[in-house]
Coordinates of C-alpha atoms in Angstrom, one line a residue:
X1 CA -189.7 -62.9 -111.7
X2 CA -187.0 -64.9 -113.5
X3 CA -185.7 -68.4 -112.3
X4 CA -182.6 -69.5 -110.9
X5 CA -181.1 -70.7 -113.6
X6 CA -182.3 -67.3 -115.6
X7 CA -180.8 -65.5 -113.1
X8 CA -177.6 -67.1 -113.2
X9 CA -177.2 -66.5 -117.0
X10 CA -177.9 -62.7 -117.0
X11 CA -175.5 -62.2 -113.8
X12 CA -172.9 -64.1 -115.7
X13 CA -173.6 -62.0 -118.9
X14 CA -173.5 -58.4 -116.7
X15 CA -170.6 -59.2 -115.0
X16 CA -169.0 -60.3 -118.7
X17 CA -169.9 -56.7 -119.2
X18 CA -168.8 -55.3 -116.5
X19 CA -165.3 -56.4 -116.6
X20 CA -165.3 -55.8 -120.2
X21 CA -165.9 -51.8 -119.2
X22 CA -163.5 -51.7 -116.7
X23 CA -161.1 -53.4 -118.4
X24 CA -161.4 -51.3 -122.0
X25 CA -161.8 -48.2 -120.2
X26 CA -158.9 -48.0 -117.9
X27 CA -157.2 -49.4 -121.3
X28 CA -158.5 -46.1 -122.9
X29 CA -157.6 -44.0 -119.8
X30 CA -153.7 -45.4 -119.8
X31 CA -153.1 -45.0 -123.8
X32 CA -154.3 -41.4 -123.9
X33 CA -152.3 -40.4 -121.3
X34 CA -149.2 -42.0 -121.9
X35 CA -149.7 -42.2 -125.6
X36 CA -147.5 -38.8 -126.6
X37 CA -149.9 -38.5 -130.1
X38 CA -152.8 -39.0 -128.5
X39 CA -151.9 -35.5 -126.3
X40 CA -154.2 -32.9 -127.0
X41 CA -156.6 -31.4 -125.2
X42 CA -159.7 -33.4 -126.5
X43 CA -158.3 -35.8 -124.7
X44 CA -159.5 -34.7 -121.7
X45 CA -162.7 -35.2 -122.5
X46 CA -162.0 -38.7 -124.0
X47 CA -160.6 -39.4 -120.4
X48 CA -163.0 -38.2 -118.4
X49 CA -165.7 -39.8 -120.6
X50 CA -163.6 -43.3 -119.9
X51 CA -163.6 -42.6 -115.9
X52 CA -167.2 -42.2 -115.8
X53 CA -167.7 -45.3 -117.9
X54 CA -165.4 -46.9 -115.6
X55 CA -167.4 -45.8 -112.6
X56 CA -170.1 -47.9 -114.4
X57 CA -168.6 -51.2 -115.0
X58 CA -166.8 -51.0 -111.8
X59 CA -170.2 -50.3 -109.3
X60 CA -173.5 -49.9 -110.9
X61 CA -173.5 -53.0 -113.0
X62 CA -172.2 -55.2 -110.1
X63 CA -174.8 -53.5 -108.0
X64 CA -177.4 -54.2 -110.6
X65 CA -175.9 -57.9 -110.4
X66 CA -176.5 -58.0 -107.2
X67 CA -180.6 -57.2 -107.3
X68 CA -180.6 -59.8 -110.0
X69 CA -179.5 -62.6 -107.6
X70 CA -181.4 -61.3 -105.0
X71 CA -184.5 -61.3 -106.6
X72 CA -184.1 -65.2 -107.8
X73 CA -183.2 -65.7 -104.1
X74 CA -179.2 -66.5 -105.0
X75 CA -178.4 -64.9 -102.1
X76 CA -179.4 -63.3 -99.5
X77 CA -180.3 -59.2 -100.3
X78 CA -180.9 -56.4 -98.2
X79 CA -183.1 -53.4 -100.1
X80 CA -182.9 -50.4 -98.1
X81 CA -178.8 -49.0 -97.8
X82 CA -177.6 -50.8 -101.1
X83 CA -180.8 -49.6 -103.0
X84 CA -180.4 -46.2 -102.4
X85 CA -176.5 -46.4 -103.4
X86 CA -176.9 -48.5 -106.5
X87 CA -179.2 -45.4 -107.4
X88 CA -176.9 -43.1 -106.6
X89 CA -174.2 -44.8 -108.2
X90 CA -176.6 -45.2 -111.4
X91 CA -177.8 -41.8 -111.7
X92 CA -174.4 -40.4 -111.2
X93 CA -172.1 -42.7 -113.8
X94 CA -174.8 -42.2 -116.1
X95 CA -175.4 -38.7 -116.3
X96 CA -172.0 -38.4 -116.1
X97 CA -171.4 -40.3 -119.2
X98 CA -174.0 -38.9 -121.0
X99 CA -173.0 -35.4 -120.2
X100 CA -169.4 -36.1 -121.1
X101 CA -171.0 -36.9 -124.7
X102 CA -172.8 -33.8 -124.6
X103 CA -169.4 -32.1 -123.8
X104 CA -167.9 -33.9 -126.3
X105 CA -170.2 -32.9 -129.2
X106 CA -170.2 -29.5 -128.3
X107 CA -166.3 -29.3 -128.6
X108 CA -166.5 -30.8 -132.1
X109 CA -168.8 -29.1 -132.9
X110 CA -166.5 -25.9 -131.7
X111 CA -163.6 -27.5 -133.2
X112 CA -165.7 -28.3 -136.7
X113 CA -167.2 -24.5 -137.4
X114 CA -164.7 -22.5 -135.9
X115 CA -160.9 -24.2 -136.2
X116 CA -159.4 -21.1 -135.4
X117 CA -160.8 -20.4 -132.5
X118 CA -161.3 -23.7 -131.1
X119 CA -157.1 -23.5 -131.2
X120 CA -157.3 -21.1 -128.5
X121 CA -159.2 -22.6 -126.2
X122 CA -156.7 -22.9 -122.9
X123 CA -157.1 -26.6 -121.1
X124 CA -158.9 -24.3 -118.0
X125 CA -162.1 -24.1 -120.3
X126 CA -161.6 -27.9 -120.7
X127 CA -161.2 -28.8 -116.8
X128 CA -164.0 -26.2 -116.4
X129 CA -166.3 -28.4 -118.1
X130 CA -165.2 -31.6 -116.7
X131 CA -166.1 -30.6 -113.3
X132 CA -169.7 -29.1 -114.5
X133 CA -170.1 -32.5 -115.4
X134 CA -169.7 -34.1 -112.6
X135 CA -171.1 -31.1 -110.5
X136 CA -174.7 -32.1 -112.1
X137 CA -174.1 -35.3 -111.3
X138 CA -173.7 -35.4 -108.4
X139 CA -176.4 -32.6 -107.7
X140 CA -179.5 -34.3 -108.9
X141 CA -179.1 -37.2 -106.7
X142 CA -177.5 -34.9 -103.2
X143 CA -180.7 -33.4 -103.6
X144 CA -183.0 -36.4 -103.6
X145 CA -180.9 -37.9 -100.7
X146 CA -180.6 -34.6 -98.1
X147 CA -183.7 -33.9 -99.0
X148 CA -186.2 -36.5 -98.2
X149 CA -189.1 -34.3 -98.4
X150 CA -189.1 -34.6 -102.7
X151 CA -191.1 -36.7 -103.8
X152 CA -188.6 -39.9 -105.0
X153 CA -189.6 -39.2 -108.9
X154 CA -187.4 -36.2 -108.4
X155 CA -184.6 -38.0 -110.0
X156 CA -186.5 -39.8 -112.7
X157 CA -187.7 -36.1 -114.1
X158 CA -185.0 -34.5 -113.5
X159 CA -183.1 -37.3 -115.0
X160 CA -185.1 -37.2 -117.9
X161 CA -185.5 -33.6 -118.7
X162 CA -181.3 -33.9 -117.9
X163 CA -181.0 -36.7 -121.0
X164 CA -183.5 -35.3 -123.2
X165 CA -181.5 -32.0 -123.5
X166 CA -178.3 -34.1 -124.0
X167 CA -180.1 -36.1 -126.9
X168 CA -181.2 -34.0 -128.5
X169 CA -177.9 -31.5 -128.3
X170 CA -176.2 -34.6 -129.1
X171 CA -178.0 -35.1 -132.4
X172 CA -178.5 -31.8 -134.4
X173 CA -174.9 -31.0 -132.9
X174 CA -174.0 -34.8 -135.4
X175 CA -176.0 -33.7 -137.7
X176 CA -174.4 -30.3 -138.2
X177 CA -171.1 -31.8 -138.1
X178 CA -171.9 -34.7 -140.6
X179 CA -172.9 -31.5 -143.1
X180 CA -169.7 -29.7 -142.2
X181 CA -167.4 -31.9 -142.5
X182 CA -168.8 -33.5 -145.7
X183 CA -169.1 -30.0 -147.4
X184 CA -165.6 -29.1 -146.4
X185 CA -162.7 -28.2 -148.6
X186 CA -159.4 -29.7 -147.6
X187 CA -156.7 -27.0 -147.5
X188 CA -153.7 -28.1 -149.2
X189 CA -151.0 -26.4 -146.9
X190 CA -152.5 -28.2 -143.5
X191 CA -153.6 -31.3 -145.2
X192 CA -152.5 -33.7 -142.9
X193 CA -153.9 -31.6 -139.8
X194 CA -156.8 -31.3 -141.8
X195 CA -157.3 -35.1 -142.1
X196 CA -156.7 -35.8 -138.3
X197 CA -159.0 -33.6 -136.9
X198 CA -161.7 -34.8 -139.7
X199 CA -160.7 -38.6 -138.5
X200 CA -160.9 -37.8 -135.1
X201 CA -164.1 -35.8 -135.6
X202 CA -166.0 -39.0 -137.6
X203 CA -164.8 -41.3 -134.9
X204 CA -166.6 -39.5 -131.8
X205 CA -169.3 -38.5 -134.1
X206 CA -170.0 -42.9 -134.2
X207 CA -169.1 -43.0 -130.8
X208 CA -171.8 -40.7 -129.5
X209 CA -174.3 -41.8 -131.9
X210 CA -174.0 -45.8 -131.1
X211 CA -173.9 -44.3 -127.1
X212 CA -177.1 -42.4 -128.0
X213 CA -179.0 -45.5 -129.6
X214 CA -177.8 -47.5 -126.4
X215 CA -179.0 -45.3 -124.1
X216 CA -182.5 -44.8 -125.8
X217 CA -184.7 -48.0 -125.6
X218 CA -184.5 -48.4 -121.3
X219 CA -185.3 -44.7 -121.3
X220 CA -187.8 -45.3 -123.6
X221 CA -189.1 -47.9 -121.2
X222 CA -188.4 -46.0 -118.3
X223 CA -190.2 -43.2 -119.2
X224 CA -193.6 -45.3 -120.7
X225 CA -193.6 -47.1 -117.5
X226 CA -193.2 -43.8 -115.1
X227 CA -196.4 -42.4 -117.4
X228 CA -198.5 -45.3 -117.9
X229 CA -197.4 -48.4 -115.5
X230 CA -197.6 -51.5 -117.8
X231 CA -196.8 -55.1 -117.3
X232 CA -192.9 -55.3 -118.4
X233 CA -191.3 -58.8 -118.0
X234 CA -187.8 -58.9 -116.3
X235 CA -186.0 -60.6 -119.5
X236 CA -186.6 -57.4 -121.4
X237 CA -185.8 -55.1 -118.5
X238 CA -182.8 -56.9 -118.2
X239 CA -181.9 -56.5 -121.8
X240 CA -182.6 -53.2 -122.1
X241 CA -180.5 -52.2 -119.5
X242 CA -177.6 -54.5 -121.1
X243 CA -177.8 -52.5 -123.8
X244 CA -178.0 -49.4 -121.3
X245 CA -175.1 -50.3 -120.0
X246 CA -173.1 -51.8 -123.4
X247 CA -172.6 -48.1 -124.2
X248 CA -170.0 -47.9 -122.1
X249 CA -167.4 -50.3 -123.7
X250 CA -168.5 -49.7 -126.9
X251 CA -166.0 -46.1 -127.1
X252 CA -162.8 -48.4 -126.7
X253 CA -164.4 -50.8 -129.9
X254 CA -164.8 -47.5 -131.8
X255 CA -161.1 -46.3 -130.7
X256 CA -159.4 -50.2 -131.4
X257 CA -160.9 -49.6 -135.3
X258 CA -160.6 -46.0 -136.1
X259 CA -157.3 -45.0 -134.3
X260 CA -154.0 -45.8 -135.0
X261 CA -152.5 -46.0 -132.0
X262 CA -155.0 -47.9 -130.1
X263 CA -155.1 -50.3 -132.9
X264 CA -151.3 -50.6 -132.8
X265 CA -151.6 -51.7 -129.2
X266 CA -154.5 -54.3 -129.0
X267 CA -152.4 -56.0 -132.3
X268 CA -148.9 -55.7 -129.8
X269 CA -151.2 -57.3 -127.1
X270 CA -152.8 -59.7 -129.5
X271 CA -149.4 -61.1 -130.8
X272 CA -147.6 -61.1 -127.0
X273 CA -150.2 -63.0 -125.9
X274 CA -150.0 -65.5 -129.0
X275 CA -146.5 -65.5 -128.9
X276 CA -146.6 -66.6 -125.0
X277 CA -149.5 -69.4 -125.9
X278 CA -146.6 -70.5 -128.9
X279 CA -144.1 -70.5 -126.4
X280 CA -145.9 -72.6 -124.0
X281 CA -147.2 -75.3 -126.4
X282 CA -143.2 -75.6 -127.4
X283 CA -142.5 -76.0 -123.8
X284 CA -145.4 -78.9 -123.2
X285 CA -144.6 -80.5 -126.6
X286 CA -140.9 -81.0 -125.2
X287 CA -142.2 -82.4 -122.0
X288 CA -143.9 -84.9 -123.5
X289 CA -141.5 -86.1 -125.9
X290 CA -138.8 -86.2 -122.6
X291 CA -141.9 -88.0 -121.0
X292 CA -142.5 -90.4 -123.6
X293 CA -138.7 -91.2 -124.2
X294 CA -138.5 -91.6 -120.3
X295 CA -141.7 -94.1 -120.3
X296 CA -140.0 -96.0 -123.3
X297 CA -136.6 -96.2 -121.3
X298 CA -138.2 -97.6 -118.7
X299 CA -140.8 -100.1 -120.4
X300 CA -137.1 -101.2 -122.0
X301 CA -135.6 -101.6 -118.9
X302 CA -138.1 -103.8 -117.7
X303 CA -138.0 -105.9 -120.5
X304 CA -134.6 -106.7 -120.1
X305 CA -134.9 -107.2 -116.7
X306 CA -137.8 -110.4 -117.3
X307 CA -135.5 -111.5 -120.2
X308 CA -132.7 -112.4 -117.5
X309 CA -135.1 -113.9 -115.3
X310 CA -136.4 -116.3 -117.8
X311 CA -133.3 -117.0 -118.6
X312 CA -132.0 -117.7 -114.9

């Protein structure tokens, strides 16, 4: 068990993360949908990626915060009701996001071999596979809970053989893609088309694989501990699961650097904000300097004042 003052650090740190999701997501969420460039329909997927990371800084790693403090006695903790919906909440955000990489692979993949025909995919396949995505989500754990019966490492295996499939789609799906799109010729009459999708192609190719090598080590652990129970101590649980949970912001990082438009508007943020800090230093300095000339004023006036007394 960690101390108090352990604890204290690591909730700080999670909840650091945790409005750092939030905050970069629903940033991502706003700029592709009002961003007129960024509309196409691999957006979709970008989006819904973004809501289910959302879903994770905004309730499983508060909820996770919550155990920590509990456990170092910060406050008082009840196990039973928020237990069972911090897992629920967990298992769902995460295979949600993990799916929606899945997705998203597959669709480059689509869009990588095949251009032509990934061109006439209609935006119903898209929303189709948005809700399957969610629809395993939230089957694995309805299961578990209506069904009290199953034995409570349902989810864990299920979980597993669930992320295990998306790994390894995810990688020979990067792998293939990496080939392509290194091999590929550029065509000189939709060169600039060309480019964009290739950019665009790179840049959720590094966003899955970072996601991927976040996600690995607490399954890693997960799974060696489910297997063969070993003696784990909390500080590397907890970092683990940091990491676990870093994957989620670290799409809008990915975004800031490799896309345009997103970088255009963190450096229109950036320089408003800069701007505003200028304009309030301007305002203090002449506050001061009307403060100072008011203090000399008066030390003046006084002065003169004693000078008359004396003199009386």
């Amino acid at each position: 068990m960690v101390s108090r003052s352990e604890a204290i650090v690591w909730s700080a740190v999670f909840m650091t993360e945790a409005l750092t999701i939030v905050a970069g997501n629903v940033f991502s969420i706003v700029k592709f949908t009002g961003t007129g460039k960024l509309h196409r329909r691999s957006s979709y997927l970008l989006i819904n990626l973004a809501a289910a990371d959302t879903l994770v800084g905004a309730c499983a790693v508060p909820m996770f915060v919550y155990f920590i403090g509990g456990q170092a006695q910060l406050w008082p903790v009840s196990l039973e009701t928020p237990l069972t919906a911090y897992k629920a909440v967990d298992v769902i955000s995460g295979l949600a996001s993990i799916l929606s990489l899945t997705l998203i692979s597959l669709e480059r993949l689509w869009a990588t071999w095949w251009p032509l025909r990934h061109r006439l995919i209609r935006t119903r396949e898209y929303v189709v596979g948005i809700m399957f995505v969610w629809f395993l989500a939230f089957a694995i754990i309805a299961i578990e809970l209506l069904t009290r019966h199953i034995p409570l490492r349902f989810i864990f295996y299920s979980s597993v053989v669930i992320l295990s499939i998306c790994c390894v789609i995810v990688f020979v799906t990067n792998l293939v893609i990496w080939i392509q799109v290194g091999n590929r010729k550029i065509s000189s009459h939709f060169r600039n088309a060309t480019l964009q999708e290739r950019r665009l192609t790179i840049t959720l190719l590094i966003v899955t694989l970072i996601s991927l090598c976040a996600w690995l080590p607490f399954t890693i652990l997960n799974i060696v501990n489910q297997l063969q129970p070993v003696s784990v101590s909390l500080s590397l649980i907890y970092l683990t699961k940091l990491l676990h949970y870093g994957n989620s912001c670290a799409n809008v990082f990915v975004y800031s650097l490799r896309i345009a438009e997103f970088k255009r508007a963190f450096t229109k943020m950036l320089c408003r904000d800069q701007s505003f800090i200028s304009e309030k230093a301007v305002l203090l300095r002449a506050q001061v300097a009307r403060l100072s000339k008011d203090t000399t004023a008066l030390e003046m006036g006084i002065l003169k004042s004693n000078r008359l007394k004396s003199k009386v």
